[in-house]
Amino acid sequence: MARTGNSRRTFLAGTAGAAGTLAAGGALAPPAAASPAGPATAPAGNAAGGAGARRVAVLGGGVAGLTAAHELAERGYAVTVYERRALGGKARSMDVPRSARGGRRPLPAEHGFRFIPGIYHNLPDTMRRIPFPGNANGVWDNLVAPREMMFARAAGREDLRGPIPWPGHTPAALTLDEIRRMLTGFVETFAHLPLHETAYFVDRALVFLTSCDERREEVWERTPWWEFTRAARMSTEYQRILAIGVTRNIVATKAEEASTRTVGTLGEAFVFNALGRGADGPPDRILNLPTNEAWIDPWEDHLRSLGVEFRIGWTVHEVRYADGRVSGVVVADPAGTRQTVTADHYVSAMPVEHARRTWGAALRAADPMLGRCDELQTDWMTGIQFYLTERAPLVHGHLNCIDSPWSLTAIQQAEHWPARAFPADYGDGTAVDCLSVDVSEWDKPGILYGKTAKQCTREEVAREVWAQLKASLNDTGRTVLKDSALHSWFLDPGVDGLGTPNPVNEDELLIHPVGTFHNRPTAGTRIPNFFLSGDYVAVDIDLATMEGANASARAAVNALLERDGSPAARCTIRKLYRAPEVEALKRHDRWRYRLGLRNAFDVG
């Protein structure tokens, strides 16, 4: 389908910067300055649903905004999406500028590699409803399952590598003994800990697994994961793998601060996924193409076919409130001219750190829940890609460099993209693979310069990450990452000002310190035509994820339908799997909790 002149590709072409072999990657151009003139007034688009359809302005075009637009357009609403930079938000991929040669596509880059585990249900449902040529199940059929994973150790320690139990996985009867055996086997395989530490961690996992909802929300939400796992009493290996490894490296939250409710809820879901219960698919899934090719571009095409209009390059400045309702939204167009757009309803689908800046005093006074969002915290978790001229014999899946100061996780992507070929389809014909890396720790000194990532220049970040990768992967007498194979690199352009006193990151990640869940808002607000969507909204999956963004958008649409008195079918929102076999133990724990007793498995 043809795109308008201010499409995502056109807009990005004017804003992305350069990447080169250990040369500074490009920085995203800042939004154009706003016009000093008073705001004009313009209506939001009303193509979807035909003439007279109720109009909805969706503020933000990431996973939350696109999901809201999708659900609303299917129900006959006229939807206009306002997006400052590019559709897909943190989930998008992007082109490395000036990297294409000989008619090939530009090298693919991204904010961070995509990970769509089998515990997700709402996002996969949306993906099945996005047509893709040749796929019976839409873009969902573009998901593939890596065969294995690895914890890469530094300083000569043995790397911990193991297969992922799928496909053909046959779950055993779900009993506590079966769960204990599975957990023990996993920890023994991947951690190589002393037997008493393995047994203790498994016991702590069973404590959480059998804890009632009240104990989780009132006790474990306020208990740091470090304290819950008694990490301070344990070996360095226990701390690195089971405390820090599953918090800082995976959810970018410090183990000393991370809510046990958040970490435990995610862990519980993966336990059931590994046991074959309540899963949409394998525990680890990725896309078989760069994200935009596999998902975001087909999604945009499908939404346009449903009548959704897009205003890309438009920046939201203020959600205005008058007479008990949102009266309009002040936006700046790509030229920087401010105007007020109006609609019947408004869905704020921007990340919380951007959304809350658009909520003025009057709007906040109308619903104090909005003010509590100021207590939510974000941190840096940002991607850098290394393009290689030789395939590195690493692992057929994700690797976690758990000893790296900057908490690196990574995946080699070419082998998972069978529909495209390095070097035939991308770049200059010499890069054969993309090693995509997420940097989760930006405030600890590195091994090369002794500086934090924020204190480094872009080139120093690239050199430091490369050095930390080699320290984890080349430390056992075999050189798997070669300097001579490094073609070029690309650092997320949302990061700017590195090496200066004021580094900034346009794409921070919501983190989950203790107690913050109670500050997360609901999708419906007290303002009758204003709704919230994003991974910071309170939904069942208590983690900043694409699944949370998708589920929150569905909740926002349902709240809008209720307020509108619409007869349209409500969006289905699937919660995380709850094993019936464990519910009796949770009911028993509820009785113990109300009597002031510990969980039956909690031996201290």
Coordinates of C-alpha atoms in Angstrom, one line a residue:
M1 CA 0.0 0.0 0.0
A2 CA 1.3 3.5 -0.8
R3 CA 2.3 5.6 2.1
T4 CA 1.9 9.4 2.5
G5 CA 4.7 11.8 2.1
N6 CA 5.4 11.9 5.9
S7 CA 5.7 8.2 6.2
R8 CA 7.9 6.5 8.8
R9 CA 10.7 5.8 6.2
T10 CA 10.7 9.4 4.9
F11 CA 10.8 10.9 8.4
L12 CA 13.6 8.6 9.6
A13 CA 15.6 9.3 6.5
G14 CA 16.0 12.9 7.6
T15 CA 16.8 12.2 11.2
A16 CA 19.1 9.2 11.5
G17 CA 22.9 9.7 11.7
A18 CA 25.9 7.8 10.4
A19 CA 27.4 4.5 11.6
G20 CA 30.8 3.2 10.7
T21 CA 33.6 0.8 11.7
L22 CA 34.2 2.0 15.2
A23 CA 33.1 5.5 14.3
A24 CA 30.4 7.5 16.1
G25 CA 26.9 6.3 15.3
G26 CA 24.3 8.8 14.3
A27 CA 22.2 10.8 16.8
L28 CA 18.5 11.4 16.3
A29 CA 17.8 15.0 15.3
P30 CA 15.8 16.8 18.1
P31 CA 12.1 17.7 17.4
A32 CA 11.7 20.9 15.5
A33 CA 11.2 24.0 17.6
A34 CA 7.6 24.9 18.3
S35 CA 6.2 28.0 16.7
P36 CA 5.9 31.0 19.0
A37 CA 2.5 31.8 17.5
G38 CA -0.7 30.8 19.3
P39 CA -2.0 27.3 18.5
A40 CA -4.4 26.8 15.7
T41 CA -7.3 24.3 15.8
A42 CA -7.6 21.3 13.5
P43 CA -9.8 18.2 13.8
A44 CA -8.3 14.7 14.2
G45 CA -8.7 12.6 11.0
N46 CA -11.9 10.7 10.6
A47 CA -11.3 8.3 7.7
A48 CA -11.9 5.1 9.7
G49 CA -15.5 4.0 10.2
G50 CA -16.9 6.3 7.6
A51 CA -18.6 9.7 7.9
G52 CA -20.0 10.4 11.3
A53 CA -17.8 7.8 13.1
R54 CA -16.6 8.6 16.6
R55 CA -13.1 10.1 16.4
V56 CA -10.2 8.9 18.6
A57 CA -6.8 10.6 18.8
V58 CA -4.1 8.0 19.8
L59 CA -1.1 9.8 21.2
G60 CA 1.9 7.6 20.4
G61 CA 2.6 5.0 17.7
G62 CA 4.5 2.3 19.6
V63 CA 3.1 -1.2 20.4
A64 CA 0.5 0.3 22.8
G65 CA -0.7 3.0 20.3
L66 CA -0.8 0.7 17.3
T67 CA -2.7 -1.9 19.3
A68 CA -5.3 0.7 20.5
A69 CA -5.6 1.9 16.9
H70 CA -6.1 -1.7 15.7
E71 CA -8.8 -2.6 18.2
L72 CA -10.6 0.7 17.7
A73 CA -10.6 0.7 13.9
E74 CA -12.0 -2.9 13.9
R75 CA -14.9 -1.5 15.9
G76 CA -15.7 1.3 13.5
Y77 CA -13.9 4.2 15.2
A78 CA -12.1 6.9 13.2
V79 CA -8.6 6.8 14.5
T80 CA -5.6 9.1 14.0
V81 CA -2.3 8.2 15.5
Y82 CA 0.2 11.0 16.4
E83 CA 3.8 9.8 16.6
R84 CA 6.9 11.9 17.1
R85 CA 9.5 9.8 15.4
A86 CA 8.6 6.4 13.9
L87 CA 5.9 3.8 14.2
G88 CA 6.8 0.8 16.4
G89 CA 8.5 2.9 19.2
K90 CA 11.1 0.9 21.1
A91 CA 10.0 -2.3 19.2
R92 CA 10.9 -1.0 15.8
S93 CA 13.9 -1.8 13.7
M94 CA 15.6 0.9 11.6
D95 CA 18.0 1.2 8.7
V96 CA 21.7 2.0 9.2
P97 CA 22.1 5.2 7.1
R98 CA 24.3 5.1 4.0
S99 CA 25.1 1.4 4.5
A100 CA 23.5 0.0 1.4
R101 CA 25.5 -0.8 -1.7
G102 CA 24.7 -2.5 -5.1
G103 CA 21.0 -2.4 -4.8
R104 CA 21.0 -4.1 -1.4
R105 CA 18.9 -3.1 1.6
P106 CA 20.5 -1.0 4.3
L107 CA 22.0 -2.9 7.3
P108 CA 19.2 -3.5 9.8
A109 CA 19.5 -2.0 13.3
E110 CA 17.2 -1.7 16.3
H111 CA 16.7 -0.2 19.8
G112 CA 17.2 -3.7 21.1
F113 CA 16.6 -7.3 20.0
R114 CA 13.0 -8.6 20.1
F115 CA 12.0 -11.4 22.5
I116 CA 8.4 -12.7 22.3
P117 CA 8.2 -15.7 24.8
G118 CA 5.5 -18.3 25.0
I119 CA 4.1 -16.7 28.1
Y120 CA 2.6 -13.9 25.9
H121 CA -0.9 -14.3 24.7
N122 CA -2.4 -10.9 23.9
L123 CA 0.5 -9.8 21.6
P124 CA 0.4 -13.0 19.7
D125 CA -3.3 -12.7 19.2
T126 CA -2.8 -9.3 17.6
M127 CA 0.0 -10.7 15.4
R128 CA -2.2 -13.4 14.1
R129 CA -4.6 -10.7 12.9
I130 CA -2.0 -8.8 10.9
P131 CA -1.9 -10.3 7.3
F132 CA 1.5 -11.3 5.9
P133 CA 1.9 -12.8 2.4
G134 CA 2.0 -16.6 2.4
N135 CA 1.3 -16.9 6.2
A136 CA -1.9 -18.6 7.3
N137 CA -1.5 -17.0 10.8
G138 CA -0.3 -13.5 9.7
V139 CA 2.9 -12.2 11.2
W140 CA 2.7 -14.7 14.1
D141 CA 4.0 -17.2 11.6
N142 CA 7.2 -15.1 11.5
L143 CA 8.1 -16.2 15.0
V144 CA 10.9 -18.8 15.3
A145 CA 12.3 -20.6 18.3
P146 CA 16.1 -20.5 19.1
R147 CA 17.3 -23.9 20.0
E148 CA 19.5 -23.0 23.0
M149 CA 20.7 -20.3 25.4
M150 CA 24.0 -19.5 27.2
F151 CA 25.2 -17.8 30.3
A152 CA 28.7 -16.6 29.1
R153 CA 31.2 -16.3 32.0
A154 CA 34.3 -14.2 32.1
A155 CA 37.8 -14.8 33.6
G156 CA 38.0 -18.4 32.3
R157 CA 34.9 -19.6 34.0
E158 CA 33.0 -22.3 32.2
D159 CA 30.2 -21.0 30.0
L160 CA 26.8 -22.4 30.9
R161 CA 25.0 -23.6 27.8
G162 CA 21.8 -25.6 27.4
P163 CA 19.0 -26.5 25.1
I164 CA 15.5 -25.0 25.3
P165 CA 12.9 -27.8 25.8
W166 CA 10.8 -27.3 22.7
P167 CA 9.3 -28.4 20.3
G168 CA 8.0 -31.9 21.1
H169 CA 7.9 -31.1 24.8
T170 CA 5.5 -33.4 26.7
P171 CA 4.6 -32.0 30.1
A172 CA 4.6 -34.3 33.1
A173 CA 1.9 -34.2 35.7
L174 CA 2.1 -30.9 37.4
T175 CA 2.9 -31.6 41.0
L176 CA 5.2 -29.8 43.5
D177 CA 7.7 -32.6 43.1
E178 CA 7.7 -32.2 39.4
I179 CA 8.1 -28.4 39.7
R180 CA 10.9 -29.0 42.2
R181 CA 12.7 -31.4 39.9
M182 CA 12.5 -29.1 37.0
L183 CA 13.7 -26.1 38.9
T184 CA 16.5 -28.1 40.5
G185 CA 17.6 -29.5 37.1
F186 CA 17.6 -26.0 35.6
V187 CA 19.6 -24.4 38.3
E188 CA 22.1 -27.3 38.4
T189 CA 22.5 -27.2 34.7
F190 CA 22.9 -23.4 34.3
A191 CA 24.4 -22.4 37.6
H192 CA 26.7 -25.2 38.9
L193 CA 26.1 -24.0 42.4
P194 CA 26.7 -25.9 45.7
L195 CA 23.9 -28.3 46.4
H196 CA 22.7 -26.4 49.5
E197 CA 22.4 -23.1 47.5
T198 CA 20.5 -24.8 44.7
A199 CA 18.1 -26.4 47.2
Y200 CA 17.6 -23.1 49.0
F201 CA 16.8 -21.2 45.8
V202 CA 14.4 -23.8 44.7
D203 CA 12.7 -23.6 48.1
R204 CA 12.4 -19.8 47.7
A205 CA 10.8 -20.3 44.3
L206 CA 8.2 -22.6 45.8
V207 CA 7.5 -20.0 48.5
F208 CA 6.6 -17.5 45.8
L209 CA 4.8 -20.1 43.6
T210 CA 2.4 -21.0 46.5
S211 CA 2.0 -17.5 47.9
C212 CA -1.5 -16.0 47.7
D213 CA -2.2 -12.8 45.8
E214 CA -2.5 -10.8 49.1
R215 CA 1.0 -11.9 50.2
R216 CA 2.4 -11.1 46.8
E217 CA 0.8 -7.6 46.6
E218 CA 1.4 -6.6 50.3
V219 CA 4.6 -8.4 51.2
W220 CA 6.6 -9.5 48.1
E221 CA 5.9 -6.2 46.3
R222 CA 7.7 -4.5 49.1
T223 CA 10.5 -7.0 49.4
P224 CA 13.6 -6.7 47.2
W225 CA 14.6 -9.7 45.1
W226 CA 18.0 -9.6 46.7
E227 CA 16.5 -10.0 50.2
F228 CA 13.9 -12.6 49.1
T229 CA 16.6 -14.9 47.7
R230 CA 18.9 -14.2 50.7
A231 CA 21.6 -13.3 48.2
A232 CA 23.8 -11.6 50.7
R233 CA 24.4 -14.9 52.5
M234 CA 25.3 -16.8 49.3
S235 CA 28.3 -17.3 47.1
T236 CA 29.3 -14.9 44.4
E237 CA 28.1 -17.3 41.8
Y238 CA 24.7 -17.4 43.3
Q239 CA 24.5 -13.7 43.4
R240 CA 25.7 -13.2 39.8
I241 CA 23.4 -15.8 38.3
L242 CA 20.2 -16.0 40.4
A243 CA 20.1 -12.5 41.9
I244 CA 21.8 -10.1 39.5
G245 CA 21.5 -12.2 36.3
V246 CA 17.7 -12.3 36.3
T247 CA 17.2 -8.7 37.2
R248 CA 19.8 -6.3 35.9
N249 CA 20.5 -8.2 32.7
I250 CA 16.9 -9.1 31.9
V251 CA 14.7 -6.3 33.2
A252 CA 17.3 -3.6 33.8
T253 CA 16.5 -3.4 37.5
K254 CA 19.0 -3.7 40.3
A255 CA 18.5 -6.9 42.4
E256 CA 18.8 -4.9 45.6
E257 CA 15.8 -2.8 44.5
A258 CA 13.7 -5.0 42.3
S259 CA 10.3 -6.0 43.5
T260 CA 10.0 -9.7 44.3
R261 CA 6.5 -9.6 43.0
T262 CA 7.7 -8.5 39.6
V263 CA 10.6 -10.9 39.3
G264 CA 8.7 -13.8 40.8
T265 CA 5.7 -13.3 38.6
L266 CA 7.9 -13.4 35.5
G267 CA 9.8 -16.5 36.8
E268 CA 6.5 -18.3 37.6
A269 CA 5.2 -17.8 34.1
F270 CA 8.4 -19.2 32.6
V271 CA 8.3 -22.2 34.9
F272 CA 4.8 -23.1 33.7
N273 CA 5.9 -22.3 30.1
A274 CA 8.8 -24.7 30.4
L275 CA 6.5 -27.3 31.8
G276 CA 4.2 -27.0 28.8
R277 CA 1.4 -25.3 30.7
G278 CA -0.6 -22.2 29.5
A279 CA 1.8 -21.4 26.7
D280 CA 1.3 -19.8 23.3
G281 CA 4.5 -21.4 22.2
P282 CA 8.2 -22.0 23.1
P283 CA 9.8 -20.1 26.0
D284 CA 12.0 -18.3 23.6
R285 CA 10.8 -16.8 20.3
I286 CA 12.2 -14.2 18.0
L287 CA 11.2 -12.8 14.6
N288 CA 12.6 -14.4 11.4
L289 CA 13.2 -11.0 9.8
P290 CA 14.2 -7.5 11.0
T291 CA 11.2 -6.3 13.1
N292 CA 9.9 -3.8 10.6
E293 CA 9.9 -6.3 7.8
A294 CA 8.4 -9.1 9.8
W295 CA 5.8 -7.1 11.8
I296 CA 5.7 -3.3 12.0
D297 CA 5.5 -2.5 8.2
P298 CA 2.7 -5.1 7.6
W299 CA 0.9 -3.7 10.7
E300 CA 1.0 -0.2 9.3
D301 CA -0.3 -1.4 6.0
H302 CA -3.1 -3.3 7.7
L303 CA -4.1 -0.4 9.8
R304 CA -4.1 2.0 6.9
S305 CA -6.4 -0.5 5.1
L306 CA -8.8 -0.2 8.1
G307 CA -8.8 3.6 7.7
V308 CA -6.4 4.5 10.4
E309 CA -4.6 7.8 9.7
F310 CA -1.0 8.5 10.8
R311 CA 0.6 11.8 11.7
I312 CA 4.3 10.9 11.8
G313 CA 6.7 13.6 13.0
W314 CA 4.1 15.2 15.1
T315 CA 5.0 15.9 18.8
V316 CA 2.4 16.0 21.6
H317 CA 3.0 18.9 23.9
E318 CA 0.0 19.2 26.2
V319 CA -3.3 17.4 26.9
R320 CA -5.7 20.2 27.6
Y321 CA -8.5 19.9 30.1
A322 CA -11.7 22.1 30.3
D323 CA -15.3 21.6 31.5
G324 CA -14.7 18.2 32.9
R325 CA -13.2 16.7 29.8
V326 CA -10.1 16.7 27.6
S327 CA -10.8 19.6 25.2
G328 CA -7.9 19.0 22.8
V329 CA -4.3 18.2 22.5
V330 CA -1.6 20.7 21.5
V331 CA 0.8 19.2 19.0
A332 CA 3.6 20.4 16.8
D333 CA 3.7 19.3 13.2
P334 CA 7.0 18.3 11.5
A335 CA 7.6 22.0 10.6
G336 CA 7.2 22.9 14.3
T337 CA 3.9 24.7 13.9
R338 CA 1.7 24.2 17.0
Q339 CA -2.0 23.5 16.7
T340 CA -4.7 21.9 18.8
V341 CA -6.3 18.7 17.5
T342 CA -9.6 17.6 18.8
A343 CA -11.5 14.3 18.9
D344 CA -14.3 12.6 20.8
H345 CA -11.8 10.5 22.8
Y346 CA -8.1 10.5 23.5
V347 CA -5.8 7.6 24.2
S348 CA -2.4 8.5 25.7
A349 CA -0.1 5.7 24.4
M350 CA 3.3 7.3 25.0
P351 CA 6.0 6.0 27.4
V352 CA 5.3 7.3 30.9
E353 CA 8.4 9.5 31.0
H354 CA 7.1 11.3 27.9
A355 CA 3.3 11.1 28.7
R356 CA 3.4 12.7 32.1
R357 CA 5.1 15.8 30.7
T358 CA 2.0 16.4 28.7
W359 CA -0.4 16.3 31.7
G360 CA -1.0 19.8 33.1
A361 CA -2.1 20.8 36.5
A362 CA -5.8 20.9 35.7
L363 CA -5.7 17.4 34.1
R364 CA -3.8 16.0 37.1
A365 CA -6.3 17.6 39.5
A366 CA -9.1 15.9 37.8
D367 CA -7.5 12.5 38.5
P368 CA -4.9 12.2 41.2
M369 CA -3.9 8.9 39.8
L370 CA -2.0 10.8 37.1
G371 CA 0.2 12.5 39.7
R372 CA 1.2 9.1 41.2
C373 CA 2.8 8.3 37.8
D374 CA 5.6 10.8 38.7
E375 CA 6.8 8.1 41.2
L376 CA 7.4 5.6 38.5
Q377 CA 11.0 5.1 37.6
T378 CA 12.8 4.5 34.3
D379 CA 16.4 3.4 33.5
W380 CA 18.6 2.9 30.5
M381 CA 18.5 -0.4 28.5
T382 CA 19.7 0.3 25.0
G383 CA 20.9 -1.7 22.0
I384 CA 24.1 -1.6 19.9
Q385 CA 24.6 -3.8 16.8
F386 CA 28.0 -5.2 15.6
Y387 CA 28.1 -6.3 11.9
L388 CA 30.6 -9.1 11.3
T389 CA 32.4 -10.3 8.1
E390 CA 32.7 -13.8 9.6
R391 CA 30.1 -15.9 11.5
A392 CA 31.1 -16.2 15.1
P393 CA 30.6 -19.7 16.7
L394 CA 28.7 -18.5 19.7
V395 CA 25.3 -20.1 20.5
H396 CA 22.1 -20.8 18.6
G397 CA 20.1 -18.3 20.6
H398 CA 20.4 -15.7 23.3
L399 CA 23.5 -15.3 25.4
N400 CA 23.8 -13.5 28.7
C401 CA 27.2 -12.1 29.7
I402 CA 26.4 -12.2 33.4
D403 CA 29.9 -11.2 34.5
S404 CA 30.1 -8.1 32.2
P405 CA 30.1 -4.8 34.1
W406 CA 27.5 -3.4 31.7
S407 CA 25.2 -6.4 32.0
L408 CA 25.2 -7.4 28.3
T409 CA 22.8 -9.7 26.6
A410 CA 23.0 -10.6 22.9
I411 CA 21.9 -12.7 20.0
Q412 CA 23.3 -13.4 16.5
Q413 CA 20.5 -12.8 14.1
A414 CA 21.4 -14.0 10.6
E415 CA 20.8 -17.7 11.2
H416 CA 17.3 -16.8 12.4
W417 CA 16.4 -14.9 9.2
P418 CA 16.0 -17.6 6.5
A419 CA 14.0 -15.3 4.2
R420 CA 16.8 -12.9 3.9
A421 CA 20.5 -13.5 3.4
F422 CA 23.7 -11.8 4.6
P423 CA 25.5 -10.6 2.6
A424 CA 23.3 -10.9 -0.5
D425 CA 20.4 -8.8 0.8
Y426 CA 22.0 -6.2 3.2
G427 CA 24.7 -3.6 3.3
D428 CA 27.8 -3.6 1.1
G429 CA 28.0 -7.3 0.5
T430 CA 30.7 -8.0 3.1
A431 CA 28.8 -8.2 6.4
V432 CA 27.5 -11.7 7.0
D433 CA 25.9 -11.4 10.4
C434 CA 24.5 -9.0 13.0
L435 CA 25.4 -9.4 16.7
S436 CA 22.7 -7.5 18.4
V437 CA 23.5 -6.5 22.0
D438 CA 21.5 -4.9 24.8
V439 CA 23.4 -2.8 27.4
S440 CA 21.5 -2.8 30.7
E441 CA 24.0 -1.1 33.1
W442 CA 25.0 2.4 32.1
D443 CA 26.3 3.6 35.5
K444 CA 29.2 1.3 36.3
P445 CA 32.8 1.6 35.1
G446 CA 33.8 -0.6 32.2
I447 CA 37.0 -2.6 31.7
L448 CA 38.6 -0.6 28.9
Y449 CA 38.4 3.0 30.0
G450 CA 37.3 2.8 33.6
K451 CA 34.3 5.0 32.8
T452 CA 30.5 4.4 32.9
A453 CA 28.7 4.1 29.6
K454 CA 27.2 7.5 30.0
Q455 CA 30.6 9.0 30.5
C456 CA 31.9 7.4 27.3
T457 CA 31.6 8.8 23.8
R458 CA 29.7 6.8 21.3
E459 CA 32.9 5.3 19.9
E460 CA 34.1 4.5 23.4
V461 CA 30.8 2.8 24.2
A462 CA 31.2 0.6 21.1
R463 CA 34.8 -0.3 21.9
E464 CA 33.9 -1.0 25.6
V465 CA 31.0 -3.2 24.7
W466 CA 33.1 -5.1 22.2
A467 CA 35.9 -5.6 24.8
Q468 CA 33.3 -6.9 27.4
L469 CA 31.9 -9.3 24.9
K470 CA 35.4 -10.6 24.1
A471 CA 36.1 -10.9 27.9
S472 CA 33.1 -13.2 28.3
L473 CA 33.5 -15.1 25.1
N474 CA 37.2 -15.3 24.3
D475 CA 38.3 -16.3 27.9
T476 CA 38.7 -20.0 27.6
G477 CA 41.5 -20.3 25.1
R478 CA 39.4 -20.0 22.0
T479 CA 38.9 -16.8 20.0
V480 CA 35.3 -16.7 18.8
L481 CA 35.0 -12.9 18.4
K482 CA 37.8 -11.5 16.2
D483 CA 38.7 -7.9 15.8
S484 CA 39.4 -8.6 12.1
A485 CA 35.8 -9.7 11.6
L486 CA 34.3 -6.5 12.9
H487 CA 32.7 -4.7 9.9
S488 CA 30.9 -1.8 11.6
W489 CA 28.6 -0.9 14.5
F490 CA 25.4 1.0 15.1
L491 CA 24.3 2.5 18.5
D492 CA 20.6 3.4 19.1
P493 CA 20.2 7.0 18.0
G494 CA 17.8 7.6 20.9
V495 CA 20.9 8.0 23.0
D496 CA 22.6 11.3 22.7
G497 CA 25.1 13.5 24.6
L498 CA 27.3 10.6 25.6
G499 CA 30.6 11.8 27.1
T500 CA 29.0 15.1 28.1
P501 CA 27.6 16.2 31.5
N502 CA 24.1 15.8 30.2
P503 CA 23.6 12.4 28.4
V504 CA 20.0 11.7 27.4
N505 CA 18.0 8.7 26.3
E506 CA 14.8 9.1 24.4
D507 CA 13.8 5.4 25.0
E508 CA 14.2 4.6 28.6
L509 CA 12.7 1.4 30.2
L510 CA 10.3 1.3 33.0
I511 CA 11.9 -0.5 36.0
H512 CA 10.3 -2.1 39.0
P513 CA 11.7 -1.1 42.4
V514 CA 9.8 -2.2 45.5
G515 CA 6.4 -0.6 46.0
T516 CA 6.1 1.0 42.6
F517 CA 3.3 -1.3 41.4
H518 CA 0.8 0.6 43.6
N519 CA 1.6 3.8 41.7
R520 CA 0.8 2.4 38.3
P521 CA -2.5 3.7 36.9
T522 CA -5.5 1.9 35.4
A523 CA -6.3 2.3 31.7
G524 CA -9.5 4.2 32.5
T525 CA -9.2 7.6 34.2
R526 CA -11.7 9.8 36.0
I527 CA -11.7 12.0 32.9
P528 CA -14.5 10.6 30.8
N529 CA -12.8 10.9 27.4
F530 CA -9.2 10.2 28.4
F531 CA -7.5 6.8 28.6
L532 CA -4.0 5.4 29.2
S533 CA -2.1 2.8 27.3
G534 CA 1.5 1.7 27.8
D535 CA 3.6 -0.8 29.6
Y536 CA 3.4 1.3 32.8
V537 CA -0.3 0.8 33.1
A538 CA -1.3 -1.8 35.7
V539 CA -2.0 -5.1 33.9
D540 CA -1.6 -8.7 34.9
I541 CA 2.0 -9.1 33.5
D542 CA 3.8 -6.9 36.0
L543 CA 6.7 -6.0 33.8
A544 CA 7.7 -3.5 31.1
T545 CA 7.0 -5.6 28.0
M546 CA 5.4 -5.5 24.6
E547 CA 2.8 -7.8 26.1
G548 CA 2.0 -5.3 28.8
A549 CA 1.7 -2.5 26.3
N550 CA -0.7 -4.6 24.2
A551 CA -2.8 -5.7 27.1
S552 CA -3.0 -2.1 28.4
A553 CA -4.2 -0.9 25.0
R554 CA -7.0 -3.5 25.1
A555 CA -8.0 -2.4 28.5
A556 CA -8.0 1.3 27.4
V557 CA -10.2 0.4 24.4
N558 CA -12.6 -1.6 26.7
A559 CA -12.8 1.4 29.0
L560 CA -13.5 3.7 26.1
L561 CA -16.3 1.4 24.8
E562 CA -17.9 1.4 28.2
R563 CA -17.8 5.2 28.4
D564 CA -19.2 5.5 24.9
G565 CA -22.0 3.0 25.5
S566 CA -20.8 1.1 22.5
P567 CA -22.4 -2.3 21.7
A568 CA -19.2 -3.5 20.1
A569 CA -17.6 -6.6 21.4
R570 CA -15.0 -6.0 24.1
C571 CA -11.3 -6.8 23.6
T572 CA -10.3 -10.1 25.1
I573 CA -7.5 -9.7 27.7
R574 CA -5.8 -12.9 28.6
K575 CA -4.0 -13.1 32.0
L576 CA -0.9 -15.0 32.8
Y577 CA -1.5 -18.7 33.3
R578 CA -2.6 -19.9 36.7
A579 CA -2.1 -23.6 37.3
P580 CA -5.2 -25.2 38.8
E581 CA -3.0 -27.6 40.7
V582 CA -1.4 -24.7 42.6
E583 CA -4.5 -22.8 43.4
A584 CA -5.4 -25.0 46.4
L585 CA -2.0 -24.2 47.9
K586 CA -2.6 -20.5 47.3
R587 CA -5.9 -20.7 49.1
H588 CA -4.2 -22.4 52.0
D589 CA -1.6 -19.6 52.1
R590 CA -4.3 -17.0 52.1
W591 CA -5.6 -18.5 55.3
R592 CA -2.1 -18.5 56.8
Y593 CA -1.4 -14.9 55.7
R594 CA -4.6 -13.6 57.3
L595 CA -3.5 -15.4 60.5
G596 CA -0.1 -13.6 60.3
L597 CA 1.7 -16.9 59.5
R598 CA 4.5 -17.4 57.0
N599 CA 4.1 -19.4 53.8
A600 CA 4.2 -23.1 54.6
F601 CA 7.4 -23.5 52.5
D602 CA 9.1 -20.4 54.1
V603 CA 11.8 -21.8 56.4
G604 CA 13.6 -18.4 56.6

